[in-house]
Tab-separated table of C-alpha atoms in Angstrom:
chain	number	residue	atom	x	y	z
A	21	MET	CA	15.738	-18.037	15.920
A	22	ASP	CA	16.383	-18.310	19.630
A	23	LEU	CA	15.144	-14.752	20.053
A	24	PHE	CA	11.902	-15.616	18.302
A	25	LEU	CA	11.361	-18.556	20.650
A	26	GLN	CA	11.832	-16.181	23.576
A	27	GLY	CA	9.268	-13.863	22.006
A	28	ILE	CA	6.762	-16.686	21.672
A	29	ALA	CA	7.466	-17.753	25.239
A	30	TRP	CA	6.744	-14.170	26.324
A	31	ILE	CA	3.344	-14.281	24.609
A	32	PHE	CA	2.343	-17.436	26.470
A	33	ASP	CA	3.741	-16.358	29.824
A	34	PRO	CA	0.658	-16.283	32.108
A	35	ALA	CA	2.063	-13.216	33.875
A	36	ASN	CA	1.464	-11.164	30.741
A	37	SER	CA	-2.104	-12.195	30.092
A	38	ALA	CA	-3.757	-11.413	33.398
A	39	GLY	CA	-5.368	-8.246	34.661
A	40	PRO	CA	-5.392	-4.663	33.411
A	41	GLY	CA	-2.636	-3.921	30.896
A	42	GLY	CA	-2.365	-7.605	29.956
A	43	ILE	CA	-2.160	-8.927	26.412
A	44	PRO	CA	-5.941	-9.552	26.026
A	45	GLN	CA	-6.777	-5.971	27.005
A	46	ARG	CA	-4.164	-4.437	24.675
A	47	LEU	CA	-5.293	-6.706	21.866
A	48	ALA	CA	-8.900	-5.589	22.387
A	49	GLU	CA	-7.768	-1.943	22.289
A	50	GLN	CA	-5.873	-2.559	19.054
A	51	LEU	CA	-8.981	-4.118	17.493
A	52	ALA	CA	-11.250	-1.365	18.830
A	53	TYR	CA	-9.076	1.287	17.165
A	54	THR	CA	-8.976	-0.699	13.944
A	55	PHE	CA	-12.674	-1.314	13.504
A	56	GLY	CA	-13.734	1.979	15.082
A	57	ALA	CA	-11.528	4.085	12.816
A	58	VAL	CA	-12.408	2.174	9.661
A	59	ALA	CA	-16.133	2.343	10.491
A	60	ILE	CA	-15.959	6.126	10.946
A	61	GLY	CA	-13.783	6.440	7.840
A	62	ALA	CA	-16.285	4.367	5.865
A	63	VAL	CA	-19.228	6.525	6.960
A	64	ILE	CA	-17.348	9.524	5.553
A	65	ALA	CA	-15.642	8.027	2.508
A	66	VAL	CA	-18.072	5.442	1.110
A	67	PRO	CA	-20.868	7.891	0.167
A	68	ILE	CA	-18.337	10.271	-1.390
A	69	GLY	CA	-16.661	7.430	-3.265
A	70	LEU	CA	-19.984	6.089	-4.552
A	71	LEU	CA	-21.027	9.567	-5.649
A	72	ILE	CA	-17.750	10.129	-7.515
A	73	GLY	CA	-17.976	6.693	-9.128
A	74	HIS	CA	-21.621	7.175	-10.101
A	75	THR	CA	-21.362	10.686	-11.510
A	76	GLY	CA	-17.781	10.502	-12.737
A	77	ARG	CA	-17.222	13.954	-11.261
A	78	GLY	CA	-14.201	14.684	-9.102
A	79	ARG	CA	-12.299	11.594	-10.242
A	80	ASP	CA	-8.984	13.398	-10.441
A	81	VAL	CA	-9.491	14.814	-6.968
A	82	ALA	CA	-10.274	11.355	-5.580
A	83	VAL	CA	-7.240	9.753	-7.214
A	84	SER	CA	-4.761	12.438	-6.201
A	85	LEU	CA	-6.244	12.727	-2.706
A	86	SER	CA	-6.029	8.991	-2.075
A	87	GLY	CA	-2.442	9.008	-3.332
A	88	GLY	CA	-1.385	12.271	-1.711
A	89	LEU	CA	-2.729	11.586	1.789
A	90	ARG	CA	-0.239	8.733	1.890
A	91	ALA	CA	2.585	11.229	2.185
A	92	LEU	CA	1.363	12.347	5.622
A	93	PRO	CA	3.560	10.621	8.216
A	94	SER	CA	1.090	8.954	10.596
A	95	LEU	CA	3.446	9.259	13.568
A	96	GLY	CA	3.710	13.035	13.130
A	97	LEU	CA	-0.038	13.353	12.634
A	98	LEU	CA	-0.749	11.354	15.787
A	99	ILE	CA	1.625	13.430	17.888
A	100	ILE	CA	0.412	16.781	16.611
A	101	PHE	CA	-3.163	15.733	17.410
A	102	ALA	CA	-2.036	14.534	20.841
A	103	LEU	CA	-0.440	17.922	21.527
A	104	GLY	CA	-3.537	19.687	20.206
A	105	ILE	CA	-6.462	17.784	21.723
A	106	GLY	CA	-4.673	16.048	24.587
A	107	ILE	CA	-3.522	12.516	25.272
A	108	GLY	CA	-5.930	9.609	25.442
A	109	PHE	CA	-7.749	7.672	22.757
A	110	LYS	CA	-9.109	10.638	20.742
A	111	ALA	CA	-5.883	11.689	19.034
A	112	PRO	CA	-5.034	8.146	17.855
A	113	LEU	CA	-8.610	7.562	16.686
A	114	LEU	CA	-8.614	10.795	14.663
A	115	THR	CA	-5.256	9.870	13.104
A	116	PHE	CA	-6.443	6.402	12.160
A	117	VAL	CA	-9.675	7.747	10.641
A	118	ILE	CA	-7.593	10.001	8.383
A	119	LEU	CA	-5.425	6.998	7.547
A	120	ALA	CA	-8.436	4.831	6.688
A	121	ILE	CA	-10.159	7.329	4.392
A	122	PRO	CA	-7.919	7.122	1.244
A	123	PRO	CA	-8.134	3.352	0.659
A	124	VAL	CA	-11.856	3.217	1.480
A	125	LEU	CA	-12.543	6.166	-0.832
A	126	ALA	CA	-10.458	4.620	-3.608
A	127	GLY	CA	-12.176	1.253	-3.177
A	128	ALA	CA	-15.709	2.701	-3.269
A	129	TYR	CA	-14.899	4.893	-6.240
A	130	ALA	CA	-13.049	2.199	-8.199
A	131	GLY	CA	-15.797	-0.342	-7.489
A	132	VAL	CA	-18.545	1.755	-9.067
A	133	GLU	CA	-16.237	2.954	-11.819
A	134	ALA	CA	-15.335	-0.602	-12.825
A	135	VAL	CA	-18.954	-1.615	-13.499
A	136	ASP	CA	-19.529	-2.209	-17.205
A	137	LYS	CA	-21.143	0.938	-18.589
A	138	ARG	CA	-23.398	-1.164	-20.843
A	139	THR	CA	-24.864	-2.786	-17.735
A	140	VAL	CA	-25.577	0.634	-16.237
A	141	ASP	CA	-27.149	1.816	-19.488
A	142	ALA	CA	-29.300	-1.316	-19.616
A	143	ALA	CA	-30.495	-0.647	-16.063
A	144	ARG	CA	-31.454	2.913	-17.021
A	145	ALA	CA	-33.185	1.690	-20.160
A	146	MET	CA	-35.259	-0.660	-18.012
A	147	GLY	CA	-36.552	2.390	-16.174
A	148	MET	CA	-34.486	2.309	-13.001
A	149	THR	CA	-34.040	5.598	-11.194
A	150	GLU	CA	-30.505	6.838	-10.543
A	151	TRP	CA	-30.843	5.723	-6.923
A	152	GLN	CA	-31.883	2.247	-8.032
A	153	VAL	CA	-29.034	2.100	-10.534
A	154	LEU	CA	-26.613	2.934	-7.721
A	155	THR	CA	-28.027	0.629	-5.038
A	156	LYS	CA	-29.217	-2.299	-7.145
A	157	VAL	CA	-26.626	-2.425	-9.910
A	158	GLU	CA	-23.465	-0.462	-9.221
A	159	LEU	CA	-23.163	-1.175	-5.498
A	160	PRO	CA	-23.566	-4.989	-5.656
A	161	LEU	CA	-21.282	-5.264	-8.672
A	162	GLY	CA	-18.695	-2.938	-7.154
A	163	LEU	CA	-18.877	-4.543	-3.704
A	164	PRO	CA	-15.746	-6.733	-4.043
A	165	LEU	CA	-13.608	-3.658	-4.771
A	166	LEU	CA	-15.329	-1.679	-2.009
A	167	ILE	CA	-14.549	-4.486	0.440
A	168	GLY	CA	-10.998	-4.445	-0.940
A	169	GLY	CA	-10.741	-0.793	0.058
A	170	LEU	CA	-12.062	-1.553	3.561
A	171	ARG	CA	-9.627	-4.458	3.806
A	172	SER	CA	-6.679	-2.257	2.996
A	173	GLY	CA	-7.940	0.448	5.374
A	174	ILE	CA	-8.155	-2.152	8.149
A	175	LEU	CA	-4.628	-3.335	7.374
A	176	GLN	CA	-3.202	0.160	7.498
A	177	VAL	CA	-4.920	0.972	10.771
A	178	VAL	CA	-4.179	-2.338	12.513
A	179	ALA	CA	-0.504	-1.822	11.701
A	180	THR	CA	-0.418	1.826	12.720
A	181	ALA	CA	-2.537	1.380	15.872
A	182	THR	CA	0.718	0.097	17.362
A	183	LEU	CA	1.735	3.770	17.645
A	184	ALA	CA	-1.255	4.740	19.836
A	185	TYR	CA	0.866	4.514	23.001
A	186	PHE	CA	2.598	7.756	22.043
A	187	ALA	CA	-0.640	9.482	22.997
A	188	THR	CA	-0.974	7.083	25.961
A	189	GLY	CA	-3.806	5.510	24.025
A	190	GLY	CA	-2.937	1.909	24.907
A	191	ALA	CA	-3.011	-0.922	22.328
A	192	LEU	CA	-0.247	-3.441	21.652
A	193	GLY	CA	2.406	-0.784	21.090
A	194	VAL	CA	2.584	-0.351	24.868
A	195	PHE	CA	4.580	-3.587	25.037
A	196	ILE	CA	6.868	-2.467	22.230
A	197	ASN	CA	7.533	0.809	24.036
A	198	GLU	CA	8.222	-1.065	27.286
A	199	GLY	CA	10.466	-3.535	25.517
A	200	LEU	CA	12.437	-0.766	23.819
A	201	LYS	CA	12.941	1.132	27.057
A	202	THR	CA	14.011	-1.864	29.126
A	203	ARG	CA	15.868	-3.553	26.215
A	204	ASN	CA	13.616	-6.573	26.734
A	205	TYR	CA	13.901	-8.303	23.358
A	206	ALA	CA	11.534	-11.110	24.288
A	207	GLU	CA	8.785	-8.589	24.972
A	208	LEU	CA	9.663	-6.588	21.830
A	209	LEU	CA	9.524	-9.612	19.562
A	210	GLY	CA	6.553	-11.143	21.343
A	211	ALA	CA	4.453	-8.009	20.852
A	212	SER	CA	5.688	-7.699	17.263
A	213	ILE	CA	4.654	-11.276	16.550
A	214	ILE	CA	1.162	-10.642	17.955
A	215	VAL	CA	0.692	-7.513	15.795
A	216	THR	CA	1.930	-9.297	12.671
A	217	VAL	CA	-0.235	-12.376	13.242
A	218	LEU	CA	-3.223	-10.109	13.890
A	219	ALA	CA	-2.638	-8.251	10.606
A	220	LEU	CA	-2.234	-11.498	8.660
A	221	ALA	CA	-5.383	-12.965	10.252
A	222	LEU	CA	-7.474	-9.885	9.369
A	223	GLU	CA	-6.050	-9.976	5.842
A	224	GLY	CA	-7.068	-13.622	5.507
A	225	ILE	CA	-10.591	-13.013	6.816
A	226	PHE	CA	-11.142	-10.081	4.491
A	227	ALA	CA	-9.737	-11.894	1.467
A	228	LEU	CA	-12.415	-14.508	2.155
A	229	VAL	CA	-15.183	-11.904	2.600
A	230	GLN	CA	-14.105	-10.243	-0.635
A	231	ARG	CA	-14.603	-13.530	-2.407
A	232	LEU	CA	-17.976	-14.185	-0.807
A	233	VAL	CA	-19.516	-10.837	-1.769
A	234	VAL	CA	-19.076	-11.407	-5.501
A	235	PRO	CA	-22.709	-11.413	-6.733
A	236	ARG	CA	-24.004	-14.859	-7.706
A	237	GLY	CA	-24.654	-13.835	-11.278
A	238	VAL	CA	-21.110	-12.562	-11.705
A	239	ALA	CA	-19.609	-15.677	-10.162
A	240	ALA	CA	-21.734	-17.835	-12.455
A	241	GLY	CA	-20.749	-15.702	-15.432
A	242	ARG	CA	-17.105	-16.389	-14.726
A	243	VAL	CA	-17.594	-20.106	-15.220
A	244	THR	CA	-19.322	-19.717	-18.559
A	245	ASP	CA	-16.575	-17.265	-19.511
A	246	VAL	CA	-14.090	-20.107	-19.646
A	247	ARG	CA	-16.335	-22.057	-21.951
A	248	ALA	CA	-17.056	-19.023	-24.066
A	249	ARG	CA	-14.128	-20.064	-26.242
A	250	SER	CA	-15.663	-22.155	-28.916
A	251	THR	CA	-15.453	-25.864	-28.244
A	252	ARG	CA	-16.094	-26.669	-31.893
A	253	PRO	CA	-13.031	-27.346	-33.985
A	254	ARG	CA	-11.843	-24.295	-35.865
A	255	THR	CA	-12.014	-24.150	-39.610
A	256	VAL	CA	-8.681	-25.150	-40.967
A	257	VAL	CA	-7.275	-22.311	-43.006
A	258	GLY	CA	-3.957	-22.766	-44.720
A	259	ASN	CA	-2.773	-25.294	-42.212
A	260	SER	CA	-1.617	-27.855	-44.722
A	261	ILE	CA	2.021	-27.619	-43.719
A	262	ARG	CA	1.302	-28.394	-40.090
A	263	GLU	CA	-1.066	-31.178	-41.150
A	264	GLY	CA	1.706	-32.673	-43.216
A	265	LYS	CA	3.891	-33.218	-40.140
B	8	MET	CA	8.081	29.897	13.444
B	9	ASN	CA	10.736	31.040	15.894
B	10	TRP	CA	11.519	27.453	16.717
B	11	VAL	CA	11.995	26.605	13.049
B	12	ALA	CA	14.348	29.570	12.495
B	13	ASN	CA	16.423	28.692	15.564
B	14	ASN	CA	16.670	25.024	14.692
B	15	PHE	CA	17.025	25.146	10.947
B	16	GLY	CA	20.358	23.312	11.101
B	17	LEU	CA	18.757	20.416	12.998
B	18	ILE	CA	15.821	20.174	10.570
B	19	TRP	CA	18.165	20.270	7.575
B	20	GLY	CA	20.430	17.562	9.001
B	21	LEU	CA	17.466	15.299	9.776
B	22	THR	CA	16.039	15.955	6.298
B	23	LEU	CA	19.304	14.683	4.793
B	24	ASP	CA	19.190	11.611	7.065
B	25	HIS	CA	15.588	11.046	5.988
B	26	ILE	CA	16.499	11.267	2.293
B	27	ALA	CA	19.482	8.940	2.767
B	28	LEU	CA	17.139	6.326	4.277
B	29	ALA	CA	14.396	6.752	1.671
B	30	VAL	CA	16.389	6.686	-1.585
B	31	PRO	CA	17.983	3.183	-1.406
B	32	PRO	CA	14.673	1.334	-0.823
B	33	ILE	CA	13.003	3.114	-3.765
B	34	ILE	CA	15.868	2.299	-6.173
B	35	LEU	CA	16.439	-1.233	-4.849
B	36	GLY	CA	12.693	-1.874	-4.904
B	37	LEU	CA	12.533	-0.989	-8.589
B	38	ILE	CA	15.595	-3.042	-9.532
B	39	ILE	CA	14.519	-6.152	-7.601
B	40	SER	CA	10.904	-6.042	-8.737
B	41	ILE	CA	11.635	-5.911	-12.495
B	42	PRO	CA	12.672	-9.590	-12.828
B	43	LEU	CA	10.075	-10.638	-10.238
B	44	GLY	CA	7.331	-8.704	-12.017
B	45	TRP	CA	8.395	-10.207	-15.327
B	46	LEU	CA	8.181	-13.669	-13.796
B	47	ALA	CA	4.763	-12.858	-12.297
B	48	ASN	CA	3.486	-11.739	-15.685
B	49	ARG	CA	5.030	-14.650	-17.584
B	50	TYR	CA	3.474	-17.713	-15.966
B	51	HIS	CA	0.080	-18.177	-14.397
B	52	ALA	CA	1.421	-20.192	-11.426
B	53	SER	CA	4.272	-17.813	-10.627
B	54	ARG	CA	1.856	-14.888	-10.779
B	55	GLY	CA	-0.329	-16.396	-8.073
B	56	ILE	CA	2.617	-17.265	-5.847
B	57	LEU	CA	4.532	-13.996	-6.280
B	58	LEU	CA	1.525	-11.735	-5.832
B	59	THR	CA	0.322	-13.660	-2.776
B	60	VAL	CA	3.758	-13.549	-1.154
B	61	SER	CA	4.218	-9.860	-1.905
B	62	GLY	CA	0.728	-9.158	-0.544
B	63	LEU	CA	1.592	-10.977	2.672
B	64	LEU	CA	4.945	-9.165	2.971
B	65	TYR	CA	3.129	-5.871	2.617
B	66	THR	CA	0.762	-6.938	5.405
B	67	ILE	CA	3.550	-7.048	8.009
B	68	PRO	CA	3.317	-3.849	10.080
B	69	SER	CA	6.420	-1.669	9.805
B	70	LEU	CA	7.350	-1.221	13.468
B	71	PRO	CA	7.303	-4.977	14.200
B	72	LEU	CA	9.275	-5.561	10.996
B	73	PHE	CA	11.978	-3.066	11.979
B	74	ILE	CA	12.198	-4.817	15.361
B	75	ALA	CA	12.274	-8.353	13.967
B	76	LEU	CA	14.865	-7.674	11.250
B	77	PRO	CA	17.872	-7.338	13.595
B	78	ALA	CA	17.068	-10.798	14.945
B	79	LEU	CA	16.900	-12.173	11.393
B	80	LEU	CA	19.832	-10.242	9.879
B	81	GLY	CA	22.098	-10.268	12.907
B	82	THR	CA	22.344	-6.474	12.802
B	83	GLY	CA	22.160	-4.194	15.825
B	84	ILE	CA	18.709	-2.849	16.635
B	85	LEU	CA	19.885	0.741	16.041
B	86	ASP	CA	21.426	-0.088	12.668
B	87	PRO	CA	19.909	2.016	9.821
B	88	VAL	CA	20.247	-1.095	7.616
B	89	ASN	CA	17.127	-2.506	9.331
B	90	VAL	CA	15.038	0.418	8.122
B	91	VAL	CA	16.497	0.258	4.602
B	92	VAL	CA	15.883	-3.494	4.329
B	93	GLY	CA	12.376	-3.208	5.783
B	94	LEU	CA	11.375	-0.409	3.423
B	95	THR	CA	12.933	-2.264	0.476
B	96	ILE	CA	10.698	-5.236	1.304
B	97	TYR	CA	7.619	-2.985	1.157
B	98	ALA	CA	8.814	-1.333	-2.055
B	99	VAL	CA	9.292	-4.732	-3.721
B	100	ALA	CA	5.941	-5.954	-2.395
B	101	LEU	CA	4.181	-2.986	-4.027
B	102	MET	CA	6.277	-2.840	-7.201
B	103	VAL	CA	6.044	-6.516	-8.219
B	104	ARG	CA	2.334	-6.061	-8.807
B	105	SER	CA	2.921	-2.773	-10.637
B	106	VAL	CA	5.543	-4.304	-12.943
B	107	ALA	CA	3.355	-7.342	-13.658
B	108	ASP	CA	0.317	-5.151	-14.395
B	109	ALA	CA	2.386	-2.752	-16.505
B	110	LEU	CA	3.762	-5.597	-18.630
B	111	ALA	CA	0.298	-7.122	-18.943
B	112	ALA	CA	-1.011	-3.790	-20.256
B	113	VAL	CA	1.362	-3.858	-23.245
B	114	ASP	CA	-0.597	-4.469	-26.435
B	115	PRO	CA	-0.062	-8.139	-27.432
B	116	GLY	CA	-0.164	-7.069	-31.078
B	117	VAL	CA	2.956	-4.983	-30.512
B	118	THR	CA	4.861	-7.861	-28.901
B	119	GLN	CA	3.805	-10.144	-31.745
B	120	ALA	CA	5.043	-7.591	-34.257
B	121	ALA	CA	8.359	-7.326	-32.388
B	122	THR	CA	8.729	-11.108	-32.441
B	123	ALA	CA	7.911	-11.135	-36.146
B	124	MET	CA	10.631	-8.537	-36.730
B	125	GLY	CA	13.119	-10.953	-35.257
B	126	TYR	CA	13.561	-9.762	-31.675
B	127	SER	CA	14.709	-12.425	-29.239
B	128	THR	CA	12.738	-12.747	-25.997
B	129	TRP	CA	15.507	-10.847	-24.151
B	130	GLY	CA	15.780	-8.101	-26.760
B	131	ARG	CA	12.020	-7.773	-27.075
B	132	PHE	CA	11.687	-7.325	-23.341
B	133	TRP	CA	14.289	-4.542	-23.072
B	134	HIS	CA	13.548	-2.762	-26.368
B	135	VAL	CA	9.785	-3.140	-26.646
B	136	GLU	CA	7.873	-4.406	-23.613
B	137	PHE	CA	9.773	-2.650	-20.856
B	138	PRO	CA	9.780	0.823	-22.495
B	139	LEU	CA	6.073	0.508	-23.313
B	140	ALA	CA	5.311	-0.595	-19.754
B	141	GLY	CA	7.258	2.434	-18.487
B	142	PRO	CA	4.427	4.920	-17.881
B	143	VAL	CA	2.328	2.471	-15.815
B	144	LEU	CA	5.459	1.377	-13.989
B	145	LEU	CA	6.250	4.985	-13.176
B	146	ALA	CA	2.771	5.427	-11.666
B	147	GLY	CA	3.496	2.499	-9.331
B	148	LEU	CA	6.939	3.843	-8.474
B	149	ARG	CA	5.461	7.203	-7.496
B	150	VAL	CA	3.198	5.500	-4.948
B	151	VAL	CA	6.189	3.532	-3.639
B	152	SER	CA	8.186	6.748	-3.324
B	153	VAL	CA	5.469	8.568	-1.378
B	154	SER	CA	4.810	5.728	1.044
B	155	THR	CA	8.531	5.066	1.574
B	156	VAL	CA	9.182	8.706	2.443
B	157	SER	CA	6.315	8.732	4.939
B	158	LEU	CA	7.303	5.392	6.523
B	159	VAL	CA	10.940	6.343	7.165
B	160	SER	CA	9.869	8.311	10.258
B	161	ILE	CA	8.689	5.102	11.980
B	162	GLY	CA	12.388	4.149	12.088
B	163	SER	CA	12.971	6.890	14.644
B	164	VAL	CA	10.859	4.915	17.126
B	165	ILE	CA	13.635	2.308	17.210
B	166	GLY	CA	16.249	5.068	17.298
B	167	VAL	CA	17.268	5.439	13.632
B	168	SER	CA	17.712	9.149	12.927
B	169	SER	CA	15.208	10.753	10.535
B	170	LEU	CA	12.616	13.533	10.562
B	171	GLY	CA	10.646	11.286	12.920
B	172	TYR	CA	13.019	12.533	15.616
B	173	LEU	CA	11.212	15.882	15.460
B	174	PHE	CA	7.916	14.122	16.218
B	175	LEU	CA	9.205	12.265	19.281
B	176	ASN	CA	11.271	15.178	20.566
B	177	GLY	CA	8.399	17.583	19.939
B	178	LEU	CA	6.093	15.327	21.948
B	179	GLN	CA	8.530	15.131	24.874
B	180	ARG	CA	9.138	18.871	24.956
B	181	ASN	CA	5.572	19.803	23.996
B	182	ILE	CA	6.597	21.924	20.985
B	183	VAL	CA	3.901	21.887	18.293
B	184	ALA	CA	6.112	23.816	15.843
B	185	GLU	CA	8.735	21.075	16.016
B	186	VAL	CA	6.220	18.340	15.140
B	187	ALA	CA	4.642	20.487	12.426
B	188	SER	CA	8.028	21.245	10.868
B	189	GLY	CA	8.721	17.497	10.740
B	190	ILE	CA	5.423	16.876	8.938
B	191	VAL	CA	6.013	19.725	6.499
B	192	ALA	CA	9.589	18.609	5.766
B	193	THR	CA	8.353	15.051	5.107
B	194	LEU	CA	5.700	16.357	2.715
B	195	VAL	CA	8.283	18.534	0.953
B	196	ILE	CA	10.594	15.537	0.439
B	197	ALA	CA	7.669	13.482	-0.917
B	198	VAL	CA	6.708	16.244	-3.353
B	199	VAL	CA	10.316	16.810	-4.509
B	200	PHE	CA	10.800	13.065	-5.073
B	201	ASP	CA	7.552	12.964	-7.025
B	202	ILE	CA	8.609	15.877	-9.221
B	203	ILE	CA	11.992	14.223	-9.864
B	204	LEU	CA	10.257	10.970	-10.847
B	205	VAL	CA	7.860	12.749	-13.201
B	206	LEU	CA	10.689	14.730	-14.818
B	207	ALA	CA	12.830	11.603	-15.145
B	208	GLY	CA	9.847	9.896	-16.759
B	209	ARG	CA	9.499	12.702	-19.309
B	210	LEU	CA	13.196	12.622	-20.060
B	211	LEU	CA	13.484	8.840	-20.336
B	212	MET	CA	10.153	8.200	-22.018
B	213	PRO	CA	9.626	10.884	-24.657
B	214	TRP	CA	7.138	8.663	-26.502
B	215	ASN	CA	4.727	9.022	-23.602
B	216	ARG	CA	4.562	12.787	-24.154
B	217	ALA	CA	3.257	12.391	-27.670
B	218	ASP	CA	0.028	10.828	-26.489
B	219	PRO	CA	-0.234	10.937	-22.707
B	220	LYS	CA	-3.857	9.761	-22.746
B	221	VAL	CA	-3.015	6.320	-24.077
B	222	ASN	CA	-1.961	4.874	-20.766
B	223	ALA	CA	-3.955	7.198	-18.517
B	224	ARG	CA	-6.448	4.524	-17.480
B	225	ALA	CA	-3.808	1.907	-16.781
B	226	ARG	CA	-1.782	4.446	-14.793
B	227	GLU	CA	-4.809	5.438	-12.754
B	228	ARG	CA	-5.543	1.789	-12.074
B	229	ALA	CA	-1.958	1.342	-10.882
B	230	VAL	CA	-2.348	4.170	-8.375
B	231	VAL	CA	-5.730	3.010	-7.073
B	232	GLY	CA	-4.454	-0.573	-6.983
B	233	ALA	CA	-1.440	0.415	-4.945
B	234	VAL	CA	-3.454	2.581	-2.552
B	235	THR	CA	-5.893	-0.235	-1.867
B	236	ALA	CA	-3.073	-2.790	-1.648
B	237	GLY	CA	-2.884	-2.916	2.116
B	238	GLY	CA	-0.850	-1.045	4.619
B	239	ALA	CA	2.296	-0.867	6.587
């Protein structure tokens, strides 16, 4: 526990917060990678996911791709990109985009897929075009799962952005690298605590967003769902034994 | 390719190290998550608590976890135990949800029939619910296996030997072939593990072969659920 206190003391040491290379700058870099990579990943993966969910085509590809891309070791990917396109922020960003795509794709696809097919049919029967079905019915109803995909993409990237320093791309991992090299456990643990708290905070925020985007009608439906069980007493059929007790 | 041929012994040795680090978390994760998953499926309150805690555990980034564990466990920072414990935590975090979902997917009519035939709760679990939950559980375990194999390499950052060594060494010496061979070897391990799991599933669960479509949807949901379950 003593070590953890030293780590916390390191975080609040004014010497570490000031100027270039201080905690605020590295934190901003970590966040820039996270949101930048997930935004780019979303631009690529969301339309594809929606299309797969809407048409039902390419489902197997989407499922195996989102599972299979997980096998790629992000550290190896980052370093091979760094050797290929040079050090700096590009190689980490490219790595994190690839990392963000599977969960976002899975979320977008699963969101549309999970919409009750009777609802979709009803929308078509009312004369909606396919585009309207997608944007006015499937997208709003599938939004919580889509946000869930973004949330998990953000989590993966915020955790892995710690590795950006291997390509001299900054972010909070710089402190971890420094701490490892100089055997400075306070710095190591301090930086680790910041990354963990950051991940937990983003998780909390997105859990909240996921709840807020549930369409009003669906949220209202959930309440009536509970009452859907009949409140009237059931007909007593062959219950005489229990009644006798 | 020359580099690979000249250093095959190194790659092979690191592959074995990698496998030795990846296998215990996958097995331990399965064993630990069965009772936890059962508990999560059994009571409404325990489900909320267990799934929230496992979600939060899975949120902890891997590198910070590997660094913090020596301080918590009293191990040395270079001890491979840190990596095994850390990866076991992730495996459990993922598998608890899979086990709970797999048990929830068992047809309640079947469990009622088993109870009516005189099974005790214990016997019904091992002879009826658990075998029927098997295929969905296997889908979750395959995701755990893949992500464990790919995460092992992060351990090399804190000096625990695995294929990740090829990444760091390749970066220092500017050898693309070395990094690429590390990536390929990791992918090969992941694929071999996956094949072993699928074959073991066929061998242990012959009833699933008769009608593989029955659980297809639940299995797919398990995979998508695990992929969107957050990251390390």
